[in-house]
Short mmCIF file of C-alpha atoms in Angstrom, two decimals:
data_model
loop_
_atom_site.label_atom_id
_atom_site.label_comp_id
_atom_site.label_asym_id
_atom_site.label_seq_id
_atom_site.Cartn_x
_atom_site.Cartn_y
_atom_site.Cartn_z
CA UNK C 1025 20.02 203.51 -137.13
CA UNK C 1026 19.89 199.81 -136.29
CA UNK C 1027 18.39 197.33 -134.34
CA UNK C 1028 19.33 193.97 -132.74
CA UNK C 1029 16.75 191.64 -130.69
CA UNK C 1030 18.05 188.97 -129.40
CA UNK C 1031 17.41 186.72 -126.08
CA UNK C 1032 19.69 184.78 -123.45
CA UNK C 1033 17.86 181.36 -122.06
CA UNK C 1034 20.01 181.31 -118.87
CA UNK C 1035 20.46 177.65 -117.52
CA UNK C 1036 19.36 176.82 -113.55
CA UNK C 1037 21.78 178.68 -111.55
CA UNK C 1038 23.41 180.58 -113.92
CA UNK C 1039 21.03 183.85 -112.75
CA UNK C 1040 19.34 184.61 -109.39
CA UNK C 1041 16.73 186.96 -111.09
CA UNK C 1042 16.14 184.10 -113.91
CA UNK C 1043 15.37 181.66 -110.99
CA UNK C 1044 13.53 183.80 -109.51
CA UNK C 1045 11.48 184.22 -112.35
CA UNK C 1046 11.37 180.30 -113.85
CA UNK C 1047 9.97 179.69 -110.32
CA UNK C 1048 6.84 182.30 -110.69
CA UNK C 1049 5.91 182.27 -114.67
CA UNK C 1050 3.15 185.15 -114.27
CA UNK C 1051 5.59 187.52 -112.94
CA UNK C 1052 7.48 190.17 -115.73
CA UNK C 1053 10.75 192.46 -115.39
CA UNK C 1054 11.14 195.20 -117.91
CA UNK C 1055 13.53 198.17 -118.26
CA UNK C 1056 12.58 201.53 -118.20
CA UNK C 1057 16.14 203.32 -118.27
CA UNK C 1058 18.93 201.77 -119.07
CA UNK C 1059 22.11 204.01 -119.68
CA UNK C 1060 26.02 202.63 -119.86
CA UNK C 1061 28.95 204.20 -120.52
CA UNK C 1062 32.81 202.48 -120.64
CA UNK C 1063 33.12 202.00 -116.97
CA UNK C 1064 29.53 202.41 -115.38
CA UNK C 1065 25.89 201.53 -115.86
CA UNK C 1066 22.62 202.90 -114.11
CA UNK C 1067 19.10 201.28 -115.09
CA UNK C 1068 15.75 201.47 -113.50
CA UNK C 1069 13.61 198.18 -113.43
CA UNK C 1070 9.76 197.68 -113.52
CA UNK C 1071 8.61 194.27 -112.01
CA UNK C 1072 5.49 193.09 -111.74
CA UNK C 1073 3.68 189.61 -110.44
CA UNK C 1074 1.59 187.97 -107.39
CA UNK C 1075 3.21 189.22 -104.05
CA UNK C 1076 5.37 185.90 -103.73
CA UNK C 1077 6.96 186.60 -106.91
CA UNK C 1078 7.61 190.27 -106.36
CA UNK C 1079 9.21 189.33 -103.29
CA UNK C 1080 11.50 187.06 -104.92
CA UNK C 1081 12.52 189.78 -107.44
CA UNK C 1082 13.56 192.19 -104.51
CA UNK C 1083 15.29 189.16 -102.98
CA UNK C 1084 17.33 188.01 -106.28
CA UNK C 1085 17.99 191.86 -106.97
CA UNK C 1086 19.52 192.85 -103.39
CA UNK C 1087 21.07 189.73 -102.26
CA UNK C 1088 22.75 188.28 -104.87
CA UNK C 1089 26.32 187.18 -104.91
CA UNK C 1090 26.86 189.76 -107.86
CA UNK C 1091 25.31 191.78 -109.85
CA UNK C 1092 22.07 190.01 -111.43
CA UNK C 1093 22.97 191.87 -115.10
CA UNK C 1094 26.57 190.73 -114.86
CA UNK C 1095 27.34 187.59 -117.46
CA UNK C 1096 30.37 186.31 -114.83
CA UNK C 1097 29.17 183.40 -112.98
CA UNK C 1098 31.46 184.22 -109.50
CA UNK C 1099 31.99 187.78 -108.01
CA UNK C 1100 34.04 190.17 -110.13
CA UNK C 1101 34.43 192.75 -107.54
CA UNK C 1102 31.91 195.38 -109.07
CA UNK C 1103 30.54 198.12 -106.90
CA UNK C 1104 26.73 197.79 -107.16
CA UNK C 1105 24.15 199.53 -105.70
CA UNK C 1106 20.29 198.65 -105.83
CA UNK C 1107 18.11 200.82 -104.14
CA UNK C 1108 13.82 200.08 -103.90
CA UNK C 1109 12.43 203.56 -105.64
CA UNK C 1110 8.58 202.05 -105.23
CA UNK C 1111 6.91 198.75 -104.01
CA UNK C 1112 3.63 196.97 -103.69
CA UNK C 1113 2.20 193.57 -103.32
CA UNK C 1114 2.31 192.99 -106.99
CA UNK C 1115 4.73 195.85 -108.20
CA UNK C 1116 8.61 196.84 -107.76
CA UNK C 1117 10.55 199.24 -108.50
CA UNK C 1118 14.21 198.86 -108.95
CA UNK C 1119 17.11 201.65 -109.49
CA UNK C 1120 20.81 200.00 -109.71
CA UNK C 1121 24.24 201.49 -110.55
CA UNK C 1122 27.12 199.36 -111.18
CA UNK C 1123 30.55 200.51 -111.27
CA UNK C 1124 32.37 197.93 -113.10
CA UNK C 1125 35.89 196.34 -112.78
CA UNK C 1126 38.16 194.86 -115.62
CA UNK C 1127 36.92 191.58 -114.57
CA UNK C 1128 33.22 192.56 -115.35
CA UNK C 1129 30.94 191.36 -118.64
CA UNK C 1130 27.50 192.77 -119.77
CA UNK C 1131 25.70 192.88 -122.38
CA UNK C 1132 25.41 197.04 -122.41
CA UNK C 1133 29.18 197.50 -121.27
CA UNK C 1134 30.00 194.88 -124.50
CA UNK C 1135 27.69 196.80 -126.53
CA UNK C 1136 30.03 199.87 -125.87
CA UNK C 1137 33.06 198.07 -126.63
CA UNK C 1138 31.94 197.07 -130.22
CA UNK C 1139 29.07 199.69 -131.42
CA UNK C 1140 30.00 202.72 -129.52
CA UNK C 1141 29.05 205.68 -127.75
CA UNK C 1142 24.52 206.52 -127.61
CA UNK C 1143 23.43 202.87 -127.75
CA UNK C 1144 19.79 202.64 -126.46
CA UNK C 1145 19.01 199.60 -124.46
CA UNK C 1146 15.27 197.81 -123.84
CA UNK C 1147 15.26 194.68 -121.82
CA UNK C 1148 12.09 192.02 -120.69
CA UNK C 1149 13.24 189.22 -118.61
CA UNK C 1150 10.23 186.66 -118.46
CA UNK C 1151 11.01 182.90 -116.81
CA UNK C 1152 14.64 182.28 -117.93
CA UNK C 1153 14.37 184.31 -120.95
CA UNK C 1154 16.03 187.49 -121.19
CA UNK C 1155 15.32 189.72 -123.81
CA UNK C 1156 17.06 192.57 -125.13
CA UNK C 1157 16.18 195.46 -128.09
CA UNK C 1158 19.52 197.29 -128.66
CA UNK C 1159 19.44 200.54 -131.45
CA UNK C 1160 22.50 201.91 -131.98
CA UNK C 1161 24.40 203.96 -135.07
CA UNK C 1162 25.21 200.77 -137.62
CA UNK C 1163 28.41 202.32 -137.57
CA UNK C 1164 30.06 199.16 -134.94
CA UNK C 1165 30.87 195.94 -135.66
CA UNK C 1166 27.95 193.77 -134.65
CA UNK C 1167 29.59 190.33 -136.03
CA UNK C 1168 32.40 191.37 -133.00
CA UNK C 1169 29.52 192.80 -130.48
CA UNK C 1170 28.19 188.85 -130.87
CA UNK C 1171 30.96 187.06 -130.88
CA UNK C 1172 31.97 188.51 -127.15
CA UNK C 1173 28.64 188.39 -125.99
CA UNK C 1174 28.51 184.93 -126.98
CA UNK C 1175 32.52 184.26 -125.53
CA UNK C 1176 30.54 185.92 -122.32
CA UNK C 1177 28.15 184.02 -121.74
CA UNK C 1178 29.46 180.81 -122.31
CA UNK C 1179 27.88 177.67 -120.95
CA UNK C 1180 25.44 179.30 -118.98
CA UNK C 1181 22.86 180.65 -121.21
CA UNK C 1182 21.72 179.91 -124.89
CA UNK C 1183 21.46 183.06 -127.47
CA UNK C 1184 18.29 183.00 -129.89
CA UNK C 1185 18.41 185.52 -132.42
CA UNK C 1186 15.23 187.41 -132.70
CA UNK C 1187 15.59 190.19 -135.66
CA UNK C 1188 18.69 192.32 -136.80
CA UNK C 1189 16.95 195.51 -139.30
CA UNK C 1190 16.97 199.12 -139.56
CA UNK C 1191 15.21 201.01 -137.23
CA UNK C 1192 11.37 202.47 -137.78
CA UNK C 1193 12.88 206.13 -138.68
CA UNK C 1194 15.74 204.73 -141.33
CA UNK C 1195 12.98 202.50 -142.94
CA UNK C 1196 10.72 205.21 -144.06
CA UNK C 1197 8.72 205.75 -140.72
CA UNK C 1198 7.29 202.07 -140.36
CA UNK C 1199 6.34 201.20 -137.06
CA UNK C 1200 9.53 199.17 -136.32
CA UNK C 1201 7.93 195.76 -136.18
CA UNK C 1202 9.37 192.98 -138.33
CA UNK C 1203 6.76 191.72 -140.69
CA UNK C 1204 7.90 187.95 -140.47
CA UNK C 1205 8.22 185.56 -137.38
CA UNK C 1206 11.90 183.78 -136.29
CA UNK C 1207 12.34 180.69 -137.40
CA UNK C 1208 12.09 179.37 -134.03
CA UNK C 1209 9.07 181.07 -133.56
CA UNK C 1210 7.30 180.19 -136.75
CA UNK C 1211 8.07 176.40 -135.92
CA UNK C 1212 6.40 176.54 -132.46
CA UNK C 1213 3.39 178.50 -133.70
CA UNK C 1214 3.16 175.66 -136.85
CA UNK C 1215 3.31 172.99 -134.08
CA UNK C 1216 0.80 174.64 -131.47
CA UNK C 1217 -2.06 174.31 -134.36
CA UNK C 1218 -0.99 170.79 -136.29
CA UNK C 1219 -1.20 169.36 -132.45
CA UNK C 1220 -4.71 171.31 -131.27
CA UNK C 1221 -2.74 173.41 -128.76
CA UNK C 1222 -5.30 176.42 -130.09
CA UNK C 1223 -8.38 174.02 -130.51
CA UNK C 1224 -11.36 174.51 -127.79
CA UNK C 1225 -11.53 172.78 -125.89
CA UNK C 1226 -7.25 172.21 -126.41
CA UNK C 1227 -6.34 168.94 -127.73
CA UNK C 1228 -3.00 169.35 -125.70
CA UNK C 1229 -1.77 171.53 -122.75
CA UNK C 1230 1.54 173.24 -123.17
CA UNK C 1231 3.29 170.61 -121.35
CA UNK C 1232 2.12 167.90 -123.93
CA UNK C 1233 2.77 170.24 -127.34
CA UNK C 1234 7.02 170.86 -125.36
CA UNK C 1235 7.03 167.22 -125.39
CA UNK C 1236 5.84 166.42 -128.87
CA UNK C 1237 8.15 169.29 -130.52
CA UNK C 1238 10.85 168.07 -128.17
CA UNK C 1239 11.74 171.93 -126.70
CA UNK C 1240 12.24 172.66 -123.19
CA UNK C 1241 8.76 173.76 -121.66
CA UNK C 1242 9.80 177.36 -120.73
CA UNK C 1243 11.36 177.62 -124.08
CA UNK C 1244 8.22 177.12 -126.07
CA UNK C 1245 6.26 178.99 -123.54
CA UNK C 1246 8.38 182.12 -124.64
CA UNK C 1247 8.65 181.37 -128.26
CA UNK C 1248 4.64 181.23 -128.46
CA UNK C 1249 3.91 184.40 -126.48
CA UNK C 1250 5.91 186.31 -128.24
CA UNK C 1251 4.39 185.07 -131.98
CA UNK C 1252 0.96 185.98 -130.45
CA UNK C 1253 2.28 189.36 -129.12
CA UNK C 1254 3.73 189.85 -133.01
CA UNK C 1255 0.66 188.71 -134.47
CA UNK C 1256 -1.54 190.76 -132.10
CA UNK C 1257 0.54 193.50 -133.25
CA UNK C 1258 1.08 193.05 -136.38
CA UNK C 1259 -2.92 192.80 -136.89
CA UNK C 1260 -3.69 196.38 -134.71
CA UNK C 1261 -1.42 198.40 -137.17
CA UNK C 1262 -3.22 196.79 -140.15
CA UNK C 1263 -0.69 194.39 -141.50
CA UNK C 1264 -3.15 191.48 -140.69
CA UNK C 1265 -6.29 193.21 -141.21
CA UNK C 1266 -8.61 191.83 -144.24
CA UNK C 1267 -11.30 193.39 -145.78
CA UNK C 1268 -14.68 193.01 -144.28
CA UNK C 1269 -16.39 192.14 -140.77
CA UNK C 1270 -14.90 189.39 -139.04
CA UNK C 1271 -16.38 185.95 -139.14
CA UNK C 1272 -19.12 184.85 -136.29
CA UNK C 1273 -17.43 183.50 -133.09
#
């Protein structure tokens, strides 16, 4: 089995939920089934936030022009349904199924096209970043499953790589987590500490560090939480662990 991580930076306008989302940085949507075959796709969504940003969630969700996991930018004439399964000031609970027409691009229904039947799908969408954990057979063509997703997306979102590997079970039973940083990631992590970002008090406030590394503000927002959640990780399983008590804080 493999797996492919990757994330889509959608541009203003390009995607309600995004937005939505850009406009409230402490709220979070995840997946927590996501199931597509050739012509359909059903997935239930877990957001959480203040109750301003949940609200915006439900509104970006139910109202949008089309459907918020669709790459086209105008109505393709999918059937869509999204029903609210739970709800409370600070959590939602979204079930959607999408019947989709010729006209119709997304990432799951292009991940059938090119790797096949069985792929399993895991999706956070923080700010304009949407991230996606796909593990499927090996057995497609991922250079083709990329080069439509990125013919799909076009000029409305920008595709970071995150990791491409085999899966925890095909490795030898390893937890699944990739024992080095992206590129991207390593550079904003490098530039966080030569600038004071983790100095206290901090030297400079995220704002200040985007500036100085010249990245977009939600970019490097993203790009440093998800090094810390690596590291974090990375250092519970006992990759990052040393020997001995920790020093004195």
């Amino acid at each position: 089995m493999r797996e492919l991580v990757f994330a889509l930076e959608y541009k203003p306008g390009c995607n309600r939920v995004a937005d939505a989302l850009a406009d409230h940085p402490d709220a979070r949507v995840r997946s927590l089934s996501l199931h597509a075959t050739a012509d359909r796709l059903w997935r239930v969504d877990h957001a959480t936030g203040p109750p301003a940003a949940v609200a915006a969630i439900e509104e970006a969700f139910l109202n949008s022009d089309y459907y918020a996991d669709c790459l086209t930018t105008e109505d393709c004439g999918a059937t869509q349904t999204t029903r609210v399964l739970d709800r409370t000031e600070d959590t939602l609970v979204l079930y959607s199924d999408w019947e989709r027409t010729p006209s119709c691009a997304s990432v799951p229904h292009i991940a059938h096209d090119h790797l096949g039947d069985g792929v399993l799908f895991e999706t956070r969408h923080e700010g304009r970043h949407y991230t996606w954990r796909l593990i499927h057979s090996g057995a497609g063509d991922v250079a083709a499953f990329f080069d439509a997703l990125q013919a799909a997306i076009g000029e409305c979102a920008q595709m970071e790589m995150l990791r491409t590997a085999e899966t925890a079970a095909s490795a030898g039973g390893r937890d699944g987590a990739s024992t080095d940083l992206t590129p991207e990631q390593e550079a904003a992590l490098r530039g966080a500490v030569e600038h004071g970002y983790y100095e206290s008090p901090r030297e400079v406030d995220v704002g200040e560090l985007a500036e100085h590394l010249d990245v977009p503000r939600s970019t490097l927002t993203y790009r440093l939480r998800r090094a810390e959640e690596h590291l974090a990780k990375q250092h519970v399983t006992g990759e990052g662990v040393t020997d001995g008590p920790s020093p004195p804080i």
